C-alpha positions as CSV (number, residue, x, y, z in Angstrom):
1,X,22.6,4.7,3.6
2,X,25.6,4.9,1.3
3,X,25.1,8.3,-0.3
4,X,23.3,9.8,2.7
5,X,24.9,12.6,4.8
6,X,22.7,11.6,7.8
7,X,24.3,9.6,10.6
8,X,23.8,5.9,10.5
9,X,22.2,6.2,14.0
10,X,19.4,8.3,12.3
11,X,18.7,5.6,9.8
12,X,18.6,2.8,12.4
13,X,16.4,4.8,14.8
14,X,14.0,5.8,12.0
15,X,13.7,2.2,10.8
16,X,13.0,1.2,14.4
17,X,10.3,3.9,14.8
18,X,8.7,3.1,11.4
19,X,8.6,-0.7,12.1
20,X,7.6,-0.6,15.8
21,X,4.7,2.0,15.5
22,X,1.5,0.2,14.6
23,X,-0.2,3.1,12.8
24,X,3.0,4.8,11.5
25,X,4.7,8.0,12.5
26,X,5.1,11.4,10.7
27,X,8.3,12.9,9.5
28,X,7.8,15.9,11.8
29,X,7.7,13.6,14.8
30,X,10.8,11.7,13.7
31,X,12.6,15.0,13.2
32,X,11.5,16.1,16.7
33,X,12.8,12.9,18.3
34,X,16.1,13.0,16.4
35,X,16.6,16.7,17.2
36,X,17.5,17.5,13.6
37,X,17.1,21.1,12.4
38,X,15.9,20.4,8.9
39,X,12.7,18.6,7.9
40,X,13.5,17.7,4.3
41,X,16.3,15.1,4.9
42,X,14.2,13.2,7.4
43,X,11.3,13.2,5.0
44,X,13.5,11.9,2.2
45,X,15.0,9.2,4.4
46,X,11.6,7.9,5.4
47,X,10.4,7.7,1.8
48,X,13.5,5.7,0.9
49,X,12.6,3.3,3.7
50,X,9.0,3.1,2.4
51,X,10.3,2.3,-1.1
52,X,12.3,-0.6,0.3
53,X,9.1,-1.9,2.0
54,X,7.4,-1.8,-1.5
55,X,10.3,-3.6,-3.1
56,X,10.1,-6.4,-0.5
57,X,6.3,-6.9,-1.0
58,X,6.8,-6.9,-4.8
59,X,8.6,-10.2,-4.4
60,X,5.4,-12.0,-3.3
61,X,2.5,-12.6,-5.8
62,X,-1.1,-12.9,-4.7
63,X,-2.6,-16.4,-5.0
64,X,-5.6,-18.4,-3.9
65,X,-8.8,-16.3,-3.4
66,X,-8.4,-12.5,-3.7
67,X,-11.0,-9.8,-3.1
68,X,-10.4,-7.0,-5.7
69,X,-11.6,-3.5,-5.7
70,X,-10.8,-0.1,-7.1
71,X,-10.4,2.7,-4.5
72,X,-10.0,6.4,-4.7
73,X,-7.7,8.2,-2.2
74,X,-7.8,11.9,-1.7
75,X,-4.5,13.4,-2.8
76,X,-3.1,16.8,-4.0
77,X,-1.6,17.5,-7.4
78,X,0.4,20.7,-7.7
79,X,0.1,20.7,-11.5
80,X,-3.7,20.9,-11.5
81,X,-3.9,23.6,-8.7
82,X,-5.0,26.3,-11.2
83,X,-7.6,24.1,-13.0
84,X,-11.3,23.9,-11.9
85,X,-11.7,21.0,-9.6
86,X,-13.7,18.1,-11.1
87,X,-16.0,15.9,-9.2
88,X,-16.2,12.1,-9.2
89,X,-13.8,9.6,-10.7
90,X,-12.0,12.1,-12.8
91,X,-11.2,14.5,-10.0
92,X,-7.7,15.9,-9.7
93,X,-8.0,15.4,-5.9
94,X,-8.4,11.7,-6.1
95,X,-5.9,8.9,-7.0
96,X,-7.0,5.6,-8.3
97,X,-5.7,2.5,-6.4
98,X,-6.2,-1.2,-7.2
99,X,-6.6,-3.1,-3.9
100,X,-6.1,-6.8,-3.6
101,X,-6.9,-8.7,-0.4
102,X,-6.0,-12.3,-0.1
103,X,-8.5,-14.2,2.0
104,X,-8.9,-17.8,3.3
105,X,-12.5,-18.9,2.9
106,X,-13.5,-21.3,5.7
107,X,-17.1,-22.5,5.3
108,X,-18.8,-23.2,8.7
109,X,-16.1,-21.2,10.7
110,X,-17.3,-18.9,13.5
111,X,-17.7,-15.5,11.8
112,X,-15.3,-13.1,13.5
113,X,-16.5,-9.5,12.8
114,X,-19.3,-11.1,10.7
115,X,-16.8,-11.9,7.9
116,X,-17.1,-15.4,6.4
117,X,-13.3,-15.6,5.6
118,X,-9.9,-15.0,7.2
119,X,-7.7,-12.1,6.0
120,X,-4.1,-12.9,5.0
121,X,-2.4,-10.3,2.9
122,X,-3.0,-7.0,1.0
123,X,-1.5,-5.2,-2.0
124,X,-2.3,-1.6,-3.0
125,X,-1.1,-0.3,-6.3
126,X,-1.6,3.2,-7.6
127,X,-2.9,3.1,-11.2
128,X,-3.2,5.8,-13.8
129,X,-6.8,5.0,-14.7
130,X,-9.6,2.5,-14.2
131,X,-9.7,1.0,-17.6
132,X,-10.0,-2.8,-18.2
133,X,-6.5,-2.9,-19.8
134,X,-4.9,-1.2,-16.8
135,X,-6.7,-3.5,-14.3
136,X,-5.6,-6.6,-16.2
137,X,-2.0,-5.4,-16.6
138,X,-1.7,-4.6,-12.9
139,X,-3.4,-7.8,-11.8
140,X,-1.2,-10.0,-14.0
141,X,1.9,-8.3,-12.6
142,X,1.1,-8.8,-8.9
143,X,-1.0,-12.0,-8.9
144,X,-0.5,-15.5,-10.2
145,X,-2.5,-16.8,-13.2
146,X,-4.3,-19.4,-11.0
147,X,-5.7,-16.7,-8.7
148,X,-9.5,-16.7,-8.1
149,X,-10.8,-13.1,-8.2
150,X,-13.9,-11.8,-6.3
151,X,-15.1,-8.4,-7.3
152,X,-18.1,-6.1,-7.7
153,X,-19.8,-5.2,-11.0
154,X,-17.5,-2.3,-11.9
155,X,-17.0,-2.3,-15.7
156,X,-13.3,-2.1,-15.4
157,X,-13.3,-5.7,-14.1
158,X,-15.2,-7.1,-17.1
159,X,-12.2,-8.7,-18.7
160,X,-10.5,-10.0,-15.6
161,X,-11.1,-13.6,-16.8
162,X,-8.3,-13.1,-19.3
163,X,-5.7,-13.0,-16.5
164,X,-7.2,-15.1,-13.8
165,X,-8.3,-18.7,-13.4
166,X,-11.8,-17.7,-12.2
167,X,-13.7,-14.5,-11.7
168,X,-16.6,-14.3,-9.3
169,X,-18.5,-11.0,-9.9
170,X,-21.2,-9.9,-7.6
171,X,-23.4,-6.9,-8.7
172,X,-24.7,-5.4,-5.5
173,X,-25.9,-1.9,-4.4
174,X,-23.2,0.4,-3.2
175,X,-24.4,0.2,0.4
176,X,-24.0,-3.6,0.4
177,X,-20.5,-3.6,-1.3
178,X,-18.8,-4.0,2.1
179,X,-20.8,-7.2,2.7
180,X,-19.8,-8.8,-0.7
181,X,-16.1,-7.8,-0.3
182,X,-15.6,-7.4,3.4
183,X,-11.9,-7.6,3.8
184,X,-10.8,-5.4,0.8
185,X,-13.2,-2.7,2.1
186,X,-11.8,-3.0,5.6
187,X,-8.2,-2.5,4.2
188,X,-9.3,0.5,2.2
189,X,-11.0,2.1,5.2
190,X,-8.0,1.4,7.5
191,X,-5.5,2.8,4.9
192,X,-7.5,6.0,4.5
193,X,-7.8,6.5,8.2
194,X,-4.1,5.9,8.7
195,X,-3.1,8.4,6.0
196,X,-5.5,11.0,7.3
197,X,-4.4,10.6,10.9
198,X,-0.6,10.6,10.3
199,X,0.0,12.7,7.2
200,X,-3.2,14.8,6.8
201,X,-2.1,16.0,3.4
202,X,-0.7,13.6,0.7
203,X,0.6,14.4,-2.8
204,X,-0.4,11.9,-5.5
205,X,3.3,11.3,-6.5
206,X,4.1,10.0,-3.0
207,X,0.9,8.0,-2.4
208,X,2.4,4.7,-3.4
209,X,5.2,5.0,-0.8
210,X,2.7,5.6,2.0
211,X,0.6,2.6,0.8
212,X,3.8,0.5,0.7
213,X,4.3,1.2,4.4
214,X,0.7,0.4,5.2
215,X,0.7,-2.9,3.3
216,X,4.2,-4.0,4.5
217,X,3.2,-3.6,8.2
218,X,-0.3,-5.1,7.7
219,X,1.2,-8.2,6.0
220,X,3.6,-8.6,8.9
221,X,1.3,-7.7,11.7
222,X,2.3,-10.8,13.7
223,X,6.0,-10.4,13.5
224,X,6.2,-8.3,16.7
225,X,9.7,-7.2,17.7
226,X,11.2,-9.1,14.8
227,X,9.8,-6.6,12.3
228,X,12.8,-4.2,12.9
229,X,15.3,-7.0,12.1
230,X,13.3,-8.1,9.0
231,X,13.2,-4.6,7.7
232,X,17.0,-4.2,8.1
233,X,17.5,-7.4,6.1
234,X,15.1,-6.2,3.4
235,X,17.0,-2.9,3.1
236,X,20.3,-4.8,2.7
237,X,19.0,-7.4,0.2
238,X,16.8,-5.2,-1.9
239,X,18.9,-2.1,-2.3
240,X,20.7,-3.2,-5.5
241,X,17.6,-4.7,-6.9
242,X,15.8,-1.5,-6.3
243,X,18.5,0.6,-8.1
244,X,18.3,-1.6,-11.2
245,X,14.5,-1.5,-11.2
246,X,14.2,2.2,-11.0
247,X,17.1,3.0,-13.4
248,X,15.9,0.7,-16.1
249,X,12.1,0.6,-15.4
């Protein structure tokens, strides 16, 4: 809030709206509720809050058993607007995201939603490409070395064993992928529906911020009314850490 020209009341009310709404809220709706004339300051304020959400989740590494998959989110890139649109994995209208879902396998438990494990936490990281080196670098940054990885047969995961204690790879037809990795596919589907329903149109350079918000709220889905207070604490504690990180990489 320090360099912001917006009233502190705007910040507090926006943090409340973003933490209390289950599926998120658009900048246009926040602008309407605040009665502010200009859209851009409200949009910028919300992205700063989303960045804090991401910084907070970055403090926690994935451990235990993690379902891993590479997802593609539809985004818009202004620089490639004049180029012919490609199809498939190299399309300018798709951003690659590495998705990690920590699960708690419980053999013999009643299968809620036909899933053999319980979901705990999720991380979604935008990556520049789907190469093995990118996958390994990202995984080693956000997961502990003793993590057990479950993935499909995508070739980008072939060298995962170098950065994880165990790699369980299942080669299945695309139609059965959601059965082999049920929770990571559920998270991907929920995030895509959330983005489409709230924002409609997402630029690739801001995708990570939107995913930060989705993951932050999903990982704290049982916090209830305490989520507002926790987000305020995160904003105070992580502000200087965030400045150092973004200034010096």
